[in-house]
Amino acid sequence: MSLALGPKQLQLFALCLCLVPLAINADLSFLFGNITLFNVNFKTPTLLGRSLTVKSNVHIDNSVDPNIQEDSHLNTYSLIKKYGYPAENHTVTTDDGYVLTLHRIARPGATPVLLVHGLLDSSATWVMMGPNKGLGYLLYEQGYDVWMANVRGNTYSRKHIKYTHLHAKYWDFTFHEMGVYDIPKTIDYVLNKTGFPQLHYIGHSQGTVVFWIMGSERPEYMDKIICMQALAPVAYLKHCKSPVVNFLAEFHASIVLKLIGVHEFLPKNEFIVMFNQLICDETTITKEICSNVIFLTTGFDKSQLNETMLPVVVGHAPAGASTKQMQHFGQVRRSGDFRQFDYGWLRNHWRYNSITPPAYKLENVKAKVALYYSQNDWLAQPTDVEALHRRLPNVVSHSLVDYPEFNHLDFIWGVDARELLWDRMLQSMRSYDTDNNIDTSN
């Protein structure tokens, strides 16, 4: 079924989606002019071993392992410590005043690796699946000194030397500032603490975006990178299939702000309902999936999502973002270019001396880069990843995951992520290490 609507009809249709359950079991294509906002095949998730209706009051707590319940409430430091690993908290203050928390699974003397999370995520993403399933633990077991960043605005980095998170000024940032301020300062801190001249970098989703920006705007930091492992790399979003990002790209700012918040990204119930009906069958949905904005943005692959760990996932994600940050993703989708934030032609001229925002200089990203991508990724579509590949000057490898349904979140949470992806990545990292005989005995 296809619906071709003008702007006013589009707004009306969106509001109807919020109010009226879709009683169809078919493909829905939602067109805005020549742009396809949504192109979704309704599915019936069977997670948690049961089906839950939208209005269900059923809770999963009764059937959940108490250990998992506890993990859903523990912070990153406490999770690491609980499972017997050497946990550390560190604090980094950026040049523009944001106070960031950095978590470490400490192996002093070992090669440092910095893990940078994706959109709406935090450092918890690398450890919340537990030992043997969390990439943070795996890297430690492989002999690395593991550092996990938290960018401004997420659960662990909501402080500023001048503002509180209740001030509008606090939220005046996008992923541009993360790449220019957060990641460079974090890298300097890790290298200073460890005494190493370089580190490995692993980024997922937005964690790759901020690396490209750092390379573009702070190219001197490329000399501090052994190799960048890019999981689900995002730069261009021309072929993006995420209904949330496509919505942000096509709707007028006044409508968007009413639905997602003016400063902090706080989606209203109407926003959640609108999109959960686009990715879930309304009669047999899993409530915890279809009401969580991170899944509504990226989609999910039920065969790779560990249903037992779902309470831990929803306990830690989404972890926070600014509205401006989300709007910037929408702008990248709309323009088809990877460029700085668009303030409108007048403010652009004042800020950039140009009526259009400047494109990021990907030719400056001269560090070694390994790209890993998948067919079923709503945000990092293979065509867009190939466009990125052509622009980067030092791609040492690019790998399509050999599993057609592999999804954006499977890169970090997938049941078979180690076999399908991580082992290959670890082999790549080892090939660039100067010392391949790291002591892993303690």
Coordinates of C-alpha atoms in Angstrom, one line a residue:
M1 CA 0.0 0.0 0.0
S2 CA 1.4 3.4 -0.9
L3 CA 0.2 6.8 0.2
A4 CA 1.3 9.9 -1.6
L5 CA 0.5 13.0 0.4
G6 CA 1.2 16.7 0.5
P7 CA 2.6 18.5 3.5
K8 CA -0.8 19.2 5.2
Q9 CA -2.1 15.7 4.5
L10 CA 1.2 14.3 5.8
Q11 CA 0.8 16.1 9.1
L12 CA -2.8 14.9 9.4
F13 CA -1.8 11.3 8.5
A14 CA 1.0 11.4 11.1
L15 CA -1.5 12.5 13.8
C16 CA -3.9 9.8 12.7
L17 CA -1.2 7.2 13.2
C18 CA -0.9 8.5 16.7
L19 CA -4.6 8.0 17.4
V20 CA -5.8 5.1 15.3
P21 CA -4.2 1.6 15.5
L22 CA -3.2 0.3 12.0
A23 CA -5.3 -2.9 11.4
I24 CA -3.3 -4.1 8.4
N25 CA -0.8 -6.8 7.8
A26 CA 1.1 -5.6 4.8
D27 CA 3.8 -3.4 3.5
L28 CA 3.3 0.3 4.2
S29 CA 5.1 2.9 2.1
F30 CA 4.7 6.5 3.2
L31 CA 5.7 9.1 0.5
F32 CA 6.4 12.8 0.9
G33 CA 6.7 14.2 -2.6
N34 CA 9.5 12.1 -4.1
I35 CA 10.9 11.1 -0.7
T36 CA 10.0 7.8 0.9
L37 CA 9.7 8.4 4.6
F38 CA 8.7 4.9 5.6
N39 CA 8.9 1.6 3.8
V40 CA 8.1 -1.0 6.4
N41 CA 6.9 -4.5 6.3
F42 CA 4.9 -5.2 9.5
K43 CA 6.4 -8.0 11.5
T44 CA 5.4 -10.0 14.6
P45 CA 8.2 -10.0 17.1
T46 CA 8.2 -13.0 19.4
L47 CA 10.7 -11.8 22.0
L48 CA 10.4 -12.7 25.7
G49 CA 8.5 -15.9 24.7
R50 CA 5.1 -14.2 24.6
S51 CA 3.1 -11.5 22.8
L52 CA 2.1 -8.3 24.5
T53 CA -0.6 -5.9 23.3
V54 CA 0.0 -2.1 23.3
K55 CA -2.3 -1.6 26.2
S56 CA -1.1 -4.6 28.1
N57 CA -0.1 -4.1 31.8
V58 CA 1.9 -7.3 31.8
H59 CA 5.4 -6.9 33.2
I60 CA 8.3 -9.1 32.6
D61 CA 9.7 -8.9 36.1
N62 CA 8.1 -12.1 37.4
S63 CA 9.9 -14.3 34.9
V64 CA 13.2 -12.5 34.9
D65 CA 16.3 -13.8 36.7
P66 CA 17.0 -11.6 39.7
N67 CA 20.6 -11.3 38.6
I68 CA 19.4 -9.7 35.3
Q69 CA 17.0 -7.4 37.2
E70 CA 19.9 -6.2 39.3
D71 CA 22.0 -5.6 36.1
S72 CA 19.3 -3.4 34.6
H73 CA 19.7 -1.0 37.5
L74 CA 23.5 -1.0 38.0
N75 CA 25.7 1.6 36.4
T76 CA 28.7 0.8 34.2
Y77 CA 31.2 0.9 37.0
S78 CA 29.1 -1.3 39.2
L79 CA 28.5 -3.8 36.4
I80 CA 32.2 -4.2 35.7
K81 CA 33.0 -4.5 39.4
K82 CA 30.1 -7.0 40.0
Y83 CA 31.6 -9.5 37.6
G84 CA 35.1 -9.3 39.1
Y85 CA 36.9 -7.1 36.6
P86 CA 39.0 -4.1 37.7
A87 CA 36.7 -1.1 37.3
E88 CA 37.7 2.5 37.3
N89 CA 35.8 5.9 37.0
H90 CA 37.6 8.8 35.4
T91 CA 36.5 12.4 34.7
V92 CA 37.4 14.5 31.7
T93 CA 36.5 18.2 31.3
T94 CA 36.3 19.5 27.7
D95 CA 37.6 22.9 26.6
D96 CA 34.0 24.2 26.4
G97 CA 33.2 23.0 29.9
Y98 CA 31.4 19.7 29.6
V99 CA 32.3 17.2 32.3
L100 CA 32.5 13.6 30.9
T101 CA 32.7 10.3 32.7
L102 CA 35.1 7.7 31.3
H103 CA 35.0 4.1 32.4
R104 CA 37.9 1.7 32.4
I105 CA 38.5 -2.0 32.7
A106 CA 42.1 -1.5 33.8
R107 CA 45.0 -3.5 32.5
P108 CA 48.0 -1.2 33.2
G109 CA 50.8 -1.5 30.8
A110 CA 48.7 -3.0 28.0
T111 CA 47.8 -1.3 24.7
P112 CA 44.8 1.0 25.3
V113 CA 41.6 0.8 23.3
L114 CA 39.0 3.5 23.4
L115 CA 35.4 2.4 22.8
V116 CA 32.9 5.1 21.7
H117 CA 29.2 4.3 21.8
G118 CA 26.5 5.1 19.3
L119 CA 23.4 7.4 19.3
L120 CA 21.3 7.3 22.4
D121 CA 23.7 4.9 24.0
S122 CA 26.5 5.0 26.7
S123 CA 29.5 3.1 28.0
A124 CA 27.2 0.5 29.4
T125 CA 26.6 -0.9 25.9
W126 CA 30.0 -2.6 25.9
V127 CA 29.5 -4.5 29.1
M128 CA 25.8 -4.9 29.9
M129 CA 25.4 -8.2 28.1
G130 CA 27.8 -9.7 30.7
P131 CA 31.1 -11.6 30.5
N132 CA 31.7 -13.6 27.4
K133 CA 29.0 -11.5 25.6
G134 CA 30.2 -7.9 26.1
L135 CA 32.8 -6.6 23.8
G136 CA 34.5 -4.6 26.6
Y137 CA 35.1 -7.8 28.6
L138 CA 36.3 -9.6 25.5
L139 CA 38.9 -7.0 24.7
Y140 CA 40.1 -7.1 28.3
E141 CA 40.5 -10.9 28.1
Q142 CA 42.4 -10.4 24.9
G143 CA 45.0 -8.3 26.7
Y144 CA 43.9 -4.7 26.1
D145 CA 43.5 -1.9 28.5
V146 CA 39.8 -1.0 27.9
W147 CA 38.5 2.6 28.1
M148 CA 34.9 3.4 27.4
A149 CA 33.8 7.0 26.6
N150 CA 30.6 8.8 27.3
V151 CA 29.8 11.8 25.2
R152 CA 28.1 15.0 26.4
G153 CA 24.4 14.7 27.3
N154 CA 24.2 11.0 28.0
T155 CA 23.5 9.3 31.4
Y156 CA 27.1 9.7 32.6
S157 CA 28.0 13.0 31.1
R158 CA 25.3 15.5 32.1
K159 CA 27.5 18.0 34.0
H160 CA 29.0 21.3 33.0
I161 CA 31.2 23.7 34.8
K162 CA 28.7 26.6 34.3
Y163 CA 25.3 25.1 33.4
T164 CA 23.1 22.3 34.7
H165 CA 21.2 20.0 32.4
L166 CA 18.1 22.1 33.1
H167 CA 19.5 25.0 31.2
A168 CA 18.7 25.4 27.5
K169 CA 22.3 26.4 26.9
Y170 CA 23.6 23.1 28.2
W171 CA 21.8 21.3 25.3
D172 CA 23.1 23.6 22.6
F173 CA 25.3 21.0 20.9
T174 CA 25.3 18.3 18.2
F175 CA 27.6 15.5 17.3
H176 CA 29.9 18.2 15.8
E177 CA 31.0 19.3 19.3
M178 CA 31.5 15.7 20.3
G179 CA 34.0 15.3 17.5
V180 CA 35.8 18.6 18.1
Y181 CA 35.9 18.6 21.9
D182 CA 34.8 15.3 23.6
I183 CA 36.8 12.7 21.7
P184 CA 40.1 14.6 21.4
K185 CA 40.1 15.5 25.1
T186 CA 39.2 11.9 26.0
I187 CA 42.1 10.6 23.8
D188 CA 44.5 13.0 25.4
Y189 CA 43.4 11.8 28.8
V190 CA 43.8 8.1 28.0
L191 CA 47.3 8.6 26.5
N192 CA 48.4 10.7 29.3
K193 CA 47.3 8.2 31.9
T194 CA 48.7 5.2 30.1
G195 CA 51.9 6.7 28.7
F196 CA 51.2 5.3 25.3
P197 CA 51.7 7.4 22.2
Q198 CA 48.7 5.8 20.3
L199 CA 45.6 3.8 21.0
H200 CA 43.1 1.6 19.2
Y201 CA 39.7 3.2 18.5
I202 CA 36.4 1.3 18.2
G203 CA 33.3 3.3 17.3
H204 CA 29.8 2.2 16.8
S205 CA 27.3 4.3 14.8
Q206 CA 27.6 7.8 16.1
G207 CA 30.9 6.7 17.6
T208 CA 32.1 6.6 14.0
V209 CA 30.5 10.0 13.1
V210 CA 32.4 11.8 15.8
F211 CA 35.7 10.2 14.7
W212 CA 35.2 11.4 11.1
I213 CA 34.5 14.9 12.5
M214 CA 37.6 14.8 14.7
G215 CA 39.7 13.8 11.7
S216 CA 38.2 16.6 9.6
E217 CA 38.5 19.4 12.2
R218 CA 41.4 18.1 14.4
P219 CA 43.5 16.2 11.9
E220 CA 46.5 16.1 14.2
Y221 CA 44.7 13.5 16.2
M222 CA 45.0 11.0 13.4
D223 CA 48.6 10.4 14.5
K224 CA 47.4 9.2 17.8
I225 CA 45.3 6.3 16.4
I226 CA 46.8 2.8 15.8
C227 CA 43.7 1.8 13.8
M228 CA 40.0 2.8 13.8
Q229 CA 37.5 -0.1 13.8
A230 CA 34.2 1.3 12.5
L231 CA 31.2 -0.8 13.4
A232 CA 28.0 0.2 11.5
P233 CA 29.8 3.4 10.1
V234 CA 27.6 6.4 9.6
A235 CA 28.4 9.5 7.6
Y236 CA 26.0 9.6 4.6
L237 CA 22.3 8.9 5.2
K238 CA 21.0 9.2 1.7
H239 CA 19.6 5.7 1.7
C240 CA 18.7 5.6 5.4
K241 CA 15.6 3.5 6.2
S242 CA 15.1 4.6 9.7
P243 CA 11.6 6.1 10.0
V244 CA 12.6 8.3 12.9
V245 CA 15.6 9.8 11.1
N246 CA 13.5 10.2 7.9
F247 CA 10.7 11.9 9.9
L248 CA 13.3 14.4 11.4
A249 CA 14.5 15.0 7.9
E250 CA 11.2 15.9 6.3
F251 CA 9.0 17.6 9.0
H252 CA 9.2 21.3 9.8
A253 CA 11.1 22.1 12.9
S254 CA 8.0 23.4 14.7
I255 CA 6.3 20.0 14.4
V256 CA 9.4 18.1 15.3
L257 CA 10.1 20.2 18.5
K258 CA 6.6 19.6 19.7
L259 CA 7.0 15.9 19.5
I260 CA 10.6 15.4 20.7
G261 CA 11.3 18.3 23.0
V262 CA 12.9 21.7 22.5
H263 CA 16.3 21.1 24.1
E264 CA 16.8 17.6 25.5
F265 CA 15.6 14.8 23.3
L266 CA 12.5 13.7 25.2
P267 CA 10.0 12.1 22.8
K268 CA 6.4 12.6 23.6
N269 CA 4.0 9.6 23.9
E270 CA 2.5 10.5 20.5
F271 CA 5.9 10.3 18.9
I272 CA 6.5 6.8 20.3
V273 CA 3.1 5.5 19.3
M274 CA 3.4 6.8 15.8
F275 CA 6.6 4.9 15.2
N276 CA 5.9 1.7 17.1
Q277 CA 3.0 1.1 14.8
L278 CA 5.3 1.4 11.9
I279 CA 7.7 -1.4 13.0
C280 CA 5.4 -3.6 15.1
D281 CA 2.2 -5.5 14.6
E282 CA -0.2 -3.8 17.0
T283 CA -1.8 -7.0 18.1
T284 CA 1.3 -9.0 19.0
I285 CA 4.1 -6.5 19.8
T286 CA 6.6 -6.7 22.5
K287 CA 6.0 -3.7 24.6
E288 CA 9.5 -3.2 25.8
I289 CA 10.8 -3.1 22.2
C290 CA 8.1 -1.0 20.6
S291 CA 8.1 1.7 23.3
N292 CA 11.9 2.2 23.3
V293 CA 13.1 5.0 21.0
I294 CA 16.5 3.4 20.3
F295 CA 14.8 0.4 18.7
L296 CA 12.3 2.7 16.8
T297 CA 15.3 4.5 15.4
T298 CA 17.5 1.6 14.4
G299 CA 15.1 -1.4 14.1
F300 CA 15.9 -4.8 15.6
D301 CA 16.7 -8.3 14.6
K302 CA 14.8 -10.8 16.8
S303 CA 17.1 -13.7 15.9
Q304 CA 20.2 -11.9 17.2
L305 CA 18.7 -10.1 20.2
N306 CA 19.1 -12.0 23.4
E307 CA 15.6 -11.9 24.8
T308 CA 16.7 -12.9 28.3
M309 CA 18.8 -9.7 28.5
L310 CA 16.1 -7.3 27.2
P311 CA 15.4 -5.9 30.7
V312 CA 19.1 -4.9 31.0
V313 CA 19.0 -3.3 27.5
V314 CA 15.9 -1.2 28.3
G315 CA 17.4 -0.4 31.7
H316 CA 20.4 1.3 30.1
A317 CA 19.1 2.6 26.7
P318 CA 18.2 5.2 25.6
A319 CA 20.8 7.1 27.5
G320 CA 20.1 10.6 26.3
A321 CA 20.8 13.1 23.5
S322 CA 20.1 16.7 22.6
T323 CA 17.3 17.7 20.2
K324 CA 19.8 19.6 18.1
Q325 CA 21.8 16.4 17.8
M326 CA 18.8 14.5 16.5
Q327 CA 17.9 17.3 14.1
H328 CA 21.5 17.2 12.7
F329 CA 21.0 13.6 11.7
G330 CA 17.8 14.6 10.0
Q331 CA 19.7 17.4 8.1
V332 CA 22.3 14.9 7.0
R333 CA 19.5 12.7 5.7
R334 CA 17.8 15.5 3.9
S335 CA 20.8 17.1 2.3
G336 CA 22.5 13.8 1.3
D337 CA 25.8 15.4 2.4
F338 CA 28.0 14.9 5.5
R339 CA 28.2 18.5 6.7
Q340 CA 28.0 20.8 9.7
F341 CA 24.7 21.9 11.3
D342 CA 22.4 24.0 9.1
Y343 CA 21.2 27.1 10.9
G344 CA 19.5 28.7 8.0
W345 CA 21.1 30.8 5.3
L346 CA 21.4 34.0 7.4
R347 CA 23.0 32.4 10.5
N348 CA 25.0 30.1 8.3
H349 CA 26.5 33.2 6.6
W350 CA 27.4 34.6 10.0
R351 CA 28.9 31.4 11.4
Y352 CA 30.4 29.9 8.3
N353 CA 30.7 32.8 5.9
S354 CA 28.6 30.7 3.5
I355 CA 24.8 30.3 3.1
T356 CA 25.3 26.5 3.3
P357 CA 27.1 24.6 6.0
P358 CA 30.6 23.4 5.1
A359 CA 31.1 19.7 4.3
Y360 CA 33.3 17.7 6.6
K361 CA 36.8 17.1 5.1
L362 CA 36.9 13.3 5.1
E363 CA 40.2 13.5 3.2
N364 CA 41.8 14.5 6.5
V365 CA 40.8 11.2 8.1
K366 CA 44.2 9.7 7.5
A367 CA 44.3 7.1 10.2
K368 CA 44.0 3.5 9.3
V369 CA 40.3 2.6 9.1
A370 CA 38.5 -0.8 9.0
L371 CA 34.8 -0.7 8.0
Y372 CA 32.2 -3.3 9.1
Y373 CA 28.7 -3.0 7.8
S374 CA 25.6 -5.1 7.1
Q375 CA 22.7 -5.4 4.7
N376 CA 19.9 -5.0 7.3
D377 CA 21.2 -1.8 8.9
W378 CA 18.6 1.0 8.8
L379 CA 21.1 3.7 9.5
A380 CA 24.3 2.5 7.8
Q381 CA 23.1 1.2 4.4
P382 CA 25.7 -0.5 2.3
T383 CA 25.4 2.0 -0.5
D384 CA 26.1 4.9 1.9
V385 CA 29.0 3.0 3.5
E386 CA 30.5 2.5 0.1
A387 CA 30.2 6.2 -0.5
L388 CA 32.1 6.8 2.7
H389 CA 34.7 4.2 1.7
R390 CA 35.4 6.1 -1.5
R391 CA 36.0 9.4 0.4
L392 CA 38.3 8.0 3.2
P393 CA 42.0 8.0 2.2
N394 CA 43.3 5.1 4.3
V395 CA 40.7 2.3 4.5
V396 CA 42.7 -0.9 5.2
S397 CA 39.7 -3.2 5.0
H398 CA 35.9 -3.2 4.5
S399 CA 33.8 -6.1 5.4
L400 CA 30.1 -6.9 4.9
V401 CA 28.8 -9.2 7.7
D402 CA 28.0 -12.6 6.4
Y403 CA 24.4 -12.7 7.7
P404 CA 21.7 -10.9 5.8
E405 CA 19.5 -10.0 8.8
F406 CA 22.4 -8.5 10.8
N407 CA 21.1 -5.2 12.2
H408 CA 22.5 -1.9 13.5
L409 CA 22.4 -3.0 17.1
D410 CA 23.7 -6.5 16.5
F411 CA 27.2 -5.0 16.1
I412 CA 27.3 -4.6 19.8
W413 CA 24.5 -6.8 21.2
G414 CA 24.1 -9.6 18.7
V415 CA 24.1 -13.2 20.0
D416 CA 26.5 -14.3 17.3
A417 CA 28.5 -11.0 17.1
R418 CA 31.7 -12.6 18.1
E419 CA 31.6 -15.3 15.4
L420 CA 30.2 -13.0 12.7
L421 CA 32.3 -9.9 13.4
W422 CA 34.4 -9.4 16.6
D423 CA 36.9 -12.2 16.0
R424 CA 37.7 -10.7 12.6
M425 CA 38.0 -7.3 14.1
L426 CA 40.4 -8.6 16.9
Q427 CA 42.5 -10.2 14.2
S428 CA 42.7 -6.8 12.4
M429 CA 43.7 -5.1 15.7
R430 CA 46.4 -7.7 16.4
S431 CA 48.0 -7.2 13.0
Y432 CA 48.7 -3.5 13.9
D433 CA 49.8 -4.1 17.5
T434 CA 53.6 -3.5 18.1
D435 CA 53.5 -6.1 20.9
N436 CA 51.5 -9.2 20.2
N437 CA 52.6 -11.0 23.3
I438 CA 50.5 -9.2 25.9
D439 CA 50.2 -10.9 29.3
T440 CA 46.5 -11.8 30.0
S441 CA 47.1 -13.8 33.2
N442 CA 45.6 -11.2 35.5

